[in-house]
Short mmCIF file of C-alpha atoms and ligand atoms in Angstrom, two decimals:
data_model
loop_
_atom_site.label_atom_id
_atom_site.label_comp_id
_atom_site.label_asym_id
_atom_site.label_seq_id
_atom_site.Cartn_x
_atom_site.Cartn_y
_atom_site.Cartn_z
CA MET A 4 -32.72 -38.16 -4.71
CA LYS A 5 -33.68 -36.75 -1.29
CA LYS A 6 -30.38 -37.90 0.17
CA SER A 7 -28.31 -36.18 -2.50
CA ILE A 8 -30.21 -32.91 -1.96
CA PHE A 9 -29.51 -33.19 1.77
CA THR A 10 -25.77 -33.82 1.14
CA SER A 11 -25.63 -30.92 -1.27
CA LEU A 12 -27.25 -28.65 1.35
CA ILE A 13 -24.61 -29.58 3.95
CA LEU A 14 -21.86 -29.02 1.40
CA LEU A 15 -23.30 -25.64 0.42
CA THR A 16 -23.52 -24.62 4.08
CA ALA A 17 -19.87 -25.58 4.65
CA ILE A 18 -18.77 -23.70 1.53
CA SER A 19 -20.76 -20.63 2.49
CA LEU A 20 -19.25 -20.71 5.99
CA PHE A 21 -15.79 -20.68 4.42
CA ALA A 22 -16.83 -17.98 1.97
CA GLN A 23 -18.16 -15.83 4.80
CA GLY A 24 -14.85 -16.32 6.60
CA ASP A 25 -15.79 -18.08 9.81
CA PRO A 26 -12.74 -17.28 11.98
CA ALA A 27 -13.19 -20.43 14.07
CA LEU A 28 -12.26 -22.60 11.12
CA THR A 29 -8.62 -21.46 11.27
CA GLU A 30 -8.22 -21.43 15.06
CA VAL A 31 -5.89 -24.02 16.63
CA TRP A 32 -6.64 -24.72 20.30
CA ASP A 33 -4.74 -27.92 20.74
CA PRO A 34 -1.85 -28.53 21.28
CA VAL A 35 -0.89 -25.63 23.54
CA PRO A 36 2.72 -24.34 23.72
CA ARG A 37 4.29 -25.21 27.04
CA VAL A 38 4.99 -22.39 29.46
CA VAL A 39 8.55 -21.06 29.77
CA THR A 40 9.45 -18.28 32.16
CA PRO A 41 11.83 -15.81 30.50
CA GLY A 42 14.87 -14.42 32.26
CA GLN A 43 14.84 -10.91 33.72
CA SER A 44 17.17 -9.78 30.98
CA SER A 45 18.51 -11.36 27.81
CA SER A 46 21.55 -12.53 29.80
CA ASP A 47 19.43 -14.60 32.17
CA ALA A 48 18.50 -18.11 31.26
CA PRO A 49 14.83 -18.88 30.65
CA SER A 50 13.31 -21.60 32.84
CA ASP A 51 13.86 -24.45 30.38
CA ALA A 52 17.52 -23.72 29.62
CA ILE A 53 20.55 -25.64 30.84
CA VAL A 54 22.87 -23.13 32.43
CA LEU A 55 26.29 -24.27 31.26
CA TYR A 56 28.20 -21.57 33.08
CA ASN A 57 26.65 -19.66 35.94
CA GLY A 58 29.79 -17.80 37.00
CA LYS A 59 30.46 -20.17 39.86
CA ASP A 60 31.23 -23.78 39.16
CA LEU A 61 32.52 -25.64 36.12
CA LEU A 62 30.36 -28.70 36.66
CA HIS A 63 29.25 -28.73 33.04
CA TRP A 64 32.78 -28.52 31.58
CA MET A 65 35.89 -30.59 31.12
CA GLY A 66 39.17 -30.37 29.24
CA LEU A 67 39.00 -31.34 25.57
CA GLU A 68 41.01 -34.50 26.28
CA GLY A 69 39.24 -35.10 29.59
CA GLY A 70 40.21 -33.97 33.08
CA ASP A 71 39.50 -30.68 34.78
CA VAL A 72 39.24 -27.32 33.06
CA LYS A 73 42.47 -25.38 33.50
CA TRP A 74 41.01 -22.02 32.53
CA LYS A 75 40.65 -19.27 35.14
CA ASN A 76 37.24 -19.21 36.85
CA GLU A 77 37.16 -15.99 38.86
CA ASN A 78 34.67 -13.21 39.66
CA ASN A 79 31.91 -14.94 37.67
CA ILE A 80 34.11 -14.95 34.58
CA LEU A 81 35.76 -17.84 32.78
CA THR A 82 38.98 -16.87 31.03
CA VAL A 83 41.25 -18.75 28.66
CA VAL A 84 44.62 -19.66 30.11
CA PRO A 85 46.99 -19.95 27.15
CA GLY A 86 48.53 -23.38 26.71
CA THR A 87 45.84 -25.28 28.62
CA GLY A 88 43.82 -26.47 25.64
CA ASP A 89 40.21 -26.17 24.57
CA ILE A 90 37.33 -27.03 26.86
CA LYS A 91 34.13 -28.90 26.12
CA SER A 92 30.72 -29.35 27.65
CA LYS A 93 30.07 -32.65 29.40
CA GLU A 94 26.63 -32.86 27.81
CA SER A 95 26.09 -33.22 24.09
CA PHE A 96 23.78 -31.12 21.98
CA GLY A 97 22.26 -31.10 18.51
CA ASP A 98 19.60 -28.57 17.54
CA CYS A 99 19.83 -25.77 20.06
CA GLN A 100 19.51 -22.15 21.04
CA LEU A 101 22.70 -20.92 22.67
CA HIS A 102 23.37 -17.69 24.53
CA ILE A 103 26.98 -16.87 25.28
CA GLU A 104 28.78 -13.70 26.32
CA TRP A 105 32.42 -13.05 25.49
CA ARG A 106 35.05 -10.37 25.92
CA THR A 107 38.39 -9.94 24.23
CA PRO A 108 41.28 -8.56 26.32
CA ALA A 109 41.16 -4.83 27.09
CA GLU A 110 44.89 -4.75 26.66
CA VAL A 111 45.26 -5.14 22.93
CA SER A 112 48.13 -7.19 21.59
CA GLY A 113 48.70 -8.88 18.26
CA SER A 114 46.85 -8.26 15.04
CA GLY A 115 44.67 -10.08 12.54
CA GLN A 116 43.85 -13.59 13.73
CA GLY A 117 46.21 -13.15 16.68
CA ARG A 118 44.06 -10.57 18.51
CA GLY A 119 41.48 -11.91 20.93
CA ASN A 120 40.97 -15.16 19.08
CA SER A 121 38.74 -17.88 20.48
CA GLY A 122 35.75 -19.65 19.04
CA ILE A 123 32.57 -21.53 19.70
CA PHE A 124 32.52 -24.95 18.08
CA LEU A 125 28.97 -26.21 17.81
CA MET A 126 28.94 -30.01 17.86
CA SER A 127 32.73 -29.77 18.43
CA ARG A 128 33.27 -28.99 14.72
CA TYR A 129 31.39 -25.97 13.38
CA GLU A 130 33.18 -22.79 14.46
CA LEU A 131 31.51 -19.48 15.06
CA GLN A 132 34.53 -17.20 15.30
CA VAL A 133 35.33 -15.10 18.36
CA LEU A 134 37.89 -12.40 17.58
CA ASP A 135 38.67 -8.77 18.36
CA ASN A 136 37.63 -7.08 15.12
CA TYR A 137 37.26 -3.59 16.48
CA ASN A 138 39.63 -1.75 14.14
CA ASN A 139 41.41 -4.98 13.40
CA VAL A 140 41.37 -6.26 9.84
CA THR A 141 41.59 -9.92 8.87
CA TYR A 142 40.03 -12.02 6.11
CA SER A 143 36.28 -11.37 6.16
CA ASN A 144 35.30 -15.02 6.44
CA GLY A 145 37.54 -15.34 9.48
CA GLN A 146 36.47 -12.28 11.46
CA ALA A 147 34.25 -12.22 14.54
CA GLY A 148 30.81 -13.57 13.73
CA SER A 149 31.98 -15.55 10.75
CA ILE A 150 31.38 -19.23 10.33
CA TYR A 151 35.09 -19.69 10.03
CA LYS A 152 36.34 -19.92 6.43
CA GLN A 153 32.76 -20.25 5.18
CA HIS A 154 30.45 -17.31 5.79
CA MET A 155 31.41 -13.76 6.71
CA PRO A 156 29.03 -11.92 9.05
CA GLN A 157 26.51 -9.56 7.40
CA VAL A 158 27.93 -6.64 9.39
CA ASN A 159 30.76 -5.91 11.83
CA VAL A 160 28.95 -5.09 15.07
CA CYS A 161 31.94 -5.63 17.38
CA ARG A 162 32.29 -3.66 20.58
CA PRO A 163 35.71 -2.35 21.59
CA PRO A 164 38.16 -4.73 23.29
CA GLY A 165 37.46 -5.17 26.98
CA GLU A 166 33.68 -4.80 26.55
CA TRP A 167 31.23 -7.70 26.88
CA GLN A 168 29.52 -8.90 23.73
CA THR A 169 26.74 -11.41 23.17
CA TYR A 170 26.02 -14.14 20.70
CA ASP A 171 22.53 -15.57 20.44
CA ILE A 172 22.68 -18.60 18.22
CA ILE A 173 20.03 -20.82 16.70
CA PHE A 174 21.61 -23.96 15.33
CA THR A 175 20.12 -26.83 13.37
CA ALA A 176 22.33 -29.89 13.29
CA PRO A 177 23.03 -31.62 9.98
CA ARG A 178 21.20 -34.86 9.18
CA PHE A 179 22.86 -37.85 7.58
CA ASN A 180 21.59 -40.84 5.64
CA ASP A 181 22.42 -44.36 6.81
CA ASP A 182 25.10 -44.67 4.13
CA GLY A 183 26.89 -41.64 5.57
CA THR A 184 25.86 -39.15 2.89
CA LEU A 185 24.44 -35.80 3.84
CA LYS A 186 20.66 -35.57 4.11
CA SER A 187 20.47 -31.92 5.14
CA ALA A 188 23.18 -29.41 5.97
CA ALA A 189 23.60 -27.69 9.33
CA ARG A 190 22.00 -24.25 9.51
CA ILE A 191 22.76 -21.32 11.76
CA THR A 192 21.31 -17.96 12.70
CA VAL A 193 23.42 -15.63 14.85
CA LEU A 194 22.73 -12.31 16.53
CA GLN A 195 25.77 -10.44 17.85
CA ASN A 196 24.94 -7.78 20.40
CA GLY A 197 21.31 -8.09 19.30
CA VAL A 198 22.07 -7.54 15.61
CA LEU A 199 21.52 -10.22 12.98
CA ILE A 200 24.86 -11.29 11.47
CA GLN A 201 24.06 -14.79 10.11
CA ASN A 202 20.58 -15.44 8.77
CA ASN A 203 19.70 -19.14 8.65
CA ILE A 204 22.69 -19.92 6.47
CA SER A 205 23.68 -23.38 5.39
CA LEU A 206 27.08 -24.70 6.51
CA TRP A 207 29.41 -26.35 4.02
CA GLY A 208 30.77 -28.86 6.50
CA SER A 209 33.14 -29.11 9.46
CA THR A 210 35.40 -26.11 9.96
CA GLU A 211 38.74 -26.49 8.20
CA TYR A 212 41.78 -24.26 8.61
CA ILE A 213 43.18 -25.45 5.30
CA GLY A 214 41.08 -26.59 2.37
CA ILE A 215 37.38 -26.83 1.72
CA ALA A 216 34.95 -27.79 4.45
CA LYS A 217 33.11 -31.06 4.05
CA TYR A 218 30.71 -33.20 6.03
CA GLU A 219 31.46 -36.44 7.73
CA LYS A 220 28.65 -38.39 9.36
CA HIS A 221 28.61 -37.91 13.11
CA ALA A 222 26.39 -38.41 16.14
CA ASP A 223 23.08 -36.54 16.51
CA LYS A 224 24.44 -34.75 19.56
CA LEU A 225 28.00 -33.72 20.40
CA PRO A 226 29.66 -31.47 23.01
CA LEU A 227 30.05 -27.75 22.65
CA VAL A 228 33.72 -26.71 22.50
CA LEU A 229 35.29 -23.37 23.42
CA GLN A 230 38.59 -22.70 21.71
CA ASN A 231 41.87 -21.86 23.37
CA HIS A 232 43.76 -19.91 20.73
CA GLY A 233 46.33 -18.58 23.18
CA ASN A 234 44.53 -15.27 23.82
CA LYS A 235 42.94 -14.39 27.17
CA VAL A 236 39.36 -14.24 25.97
CA SER A 237 36.69 -14.39 28.68
CA TYR A 238 33.20 -15.91 28.81
CA ARG A 239 30.17 -15.59 31.06
CA ASN A 240 26.42 -16.33 31.12
CA ILE A 241 26.37 -19.41 28.94
CA TRP A 242 23.02 -21.12 28.59
CA ILE A 243 21.52 -23.46 26.08
CA ARG A 244 18.06 -24.70 25.13
CA GLU A 245 17.69 -27.96 23.29
CA LEU A 246 15.27 -27.64 20.41
MG1 MG B 302 38.91 -18.99 16.54
#
């Protein structure tokens, strides 16, 4: 009898502590987030990022089919050389945060998909479109900031041709079951020039030019690919954080 009174007292004390709202009960002290030093500006890589392009060397890149990158690397800018193919990162990535800056040619030529076309293929297969859509109309789900042929951007926040633009991307890789079926779709959030254009949307599958996108089981990590679409699109300040 005594024991049960004692237990009840402890229980009552605990309940009353909760009821009174003891702030310590909801404090988490361990674990502690690790320290990361941010860059001086949003262009600069934070301390835990891999700098994929620092404006100098192309140590992190190779041609899509192997061999050296044939794009122009000059004045801290990497520019597509038409006819030399796509390029890919030597390292592979899955879940990541990617910062990349791009610029379509100041001298405008072509229209629709033919004007300043390039693209960022996450895991070599999910394209975030790069295109000059400043007063240039094309299909909405193929314009700059679209997940090509899947999701149009929420807004068109393109700067004029010849001006630098930014993409800040948060990407969650798809997960697959052992039998090859999809466990969870890839997800992506994109800010273009600091403005939200894709909000944690779910991808339908690998980017397809013709037909409906679908998933095929692939590795947990794959290279990042930059597209050569025959237009002299430039890149700079590319950094990535594995998540
Ligand atoms: Mg493209």
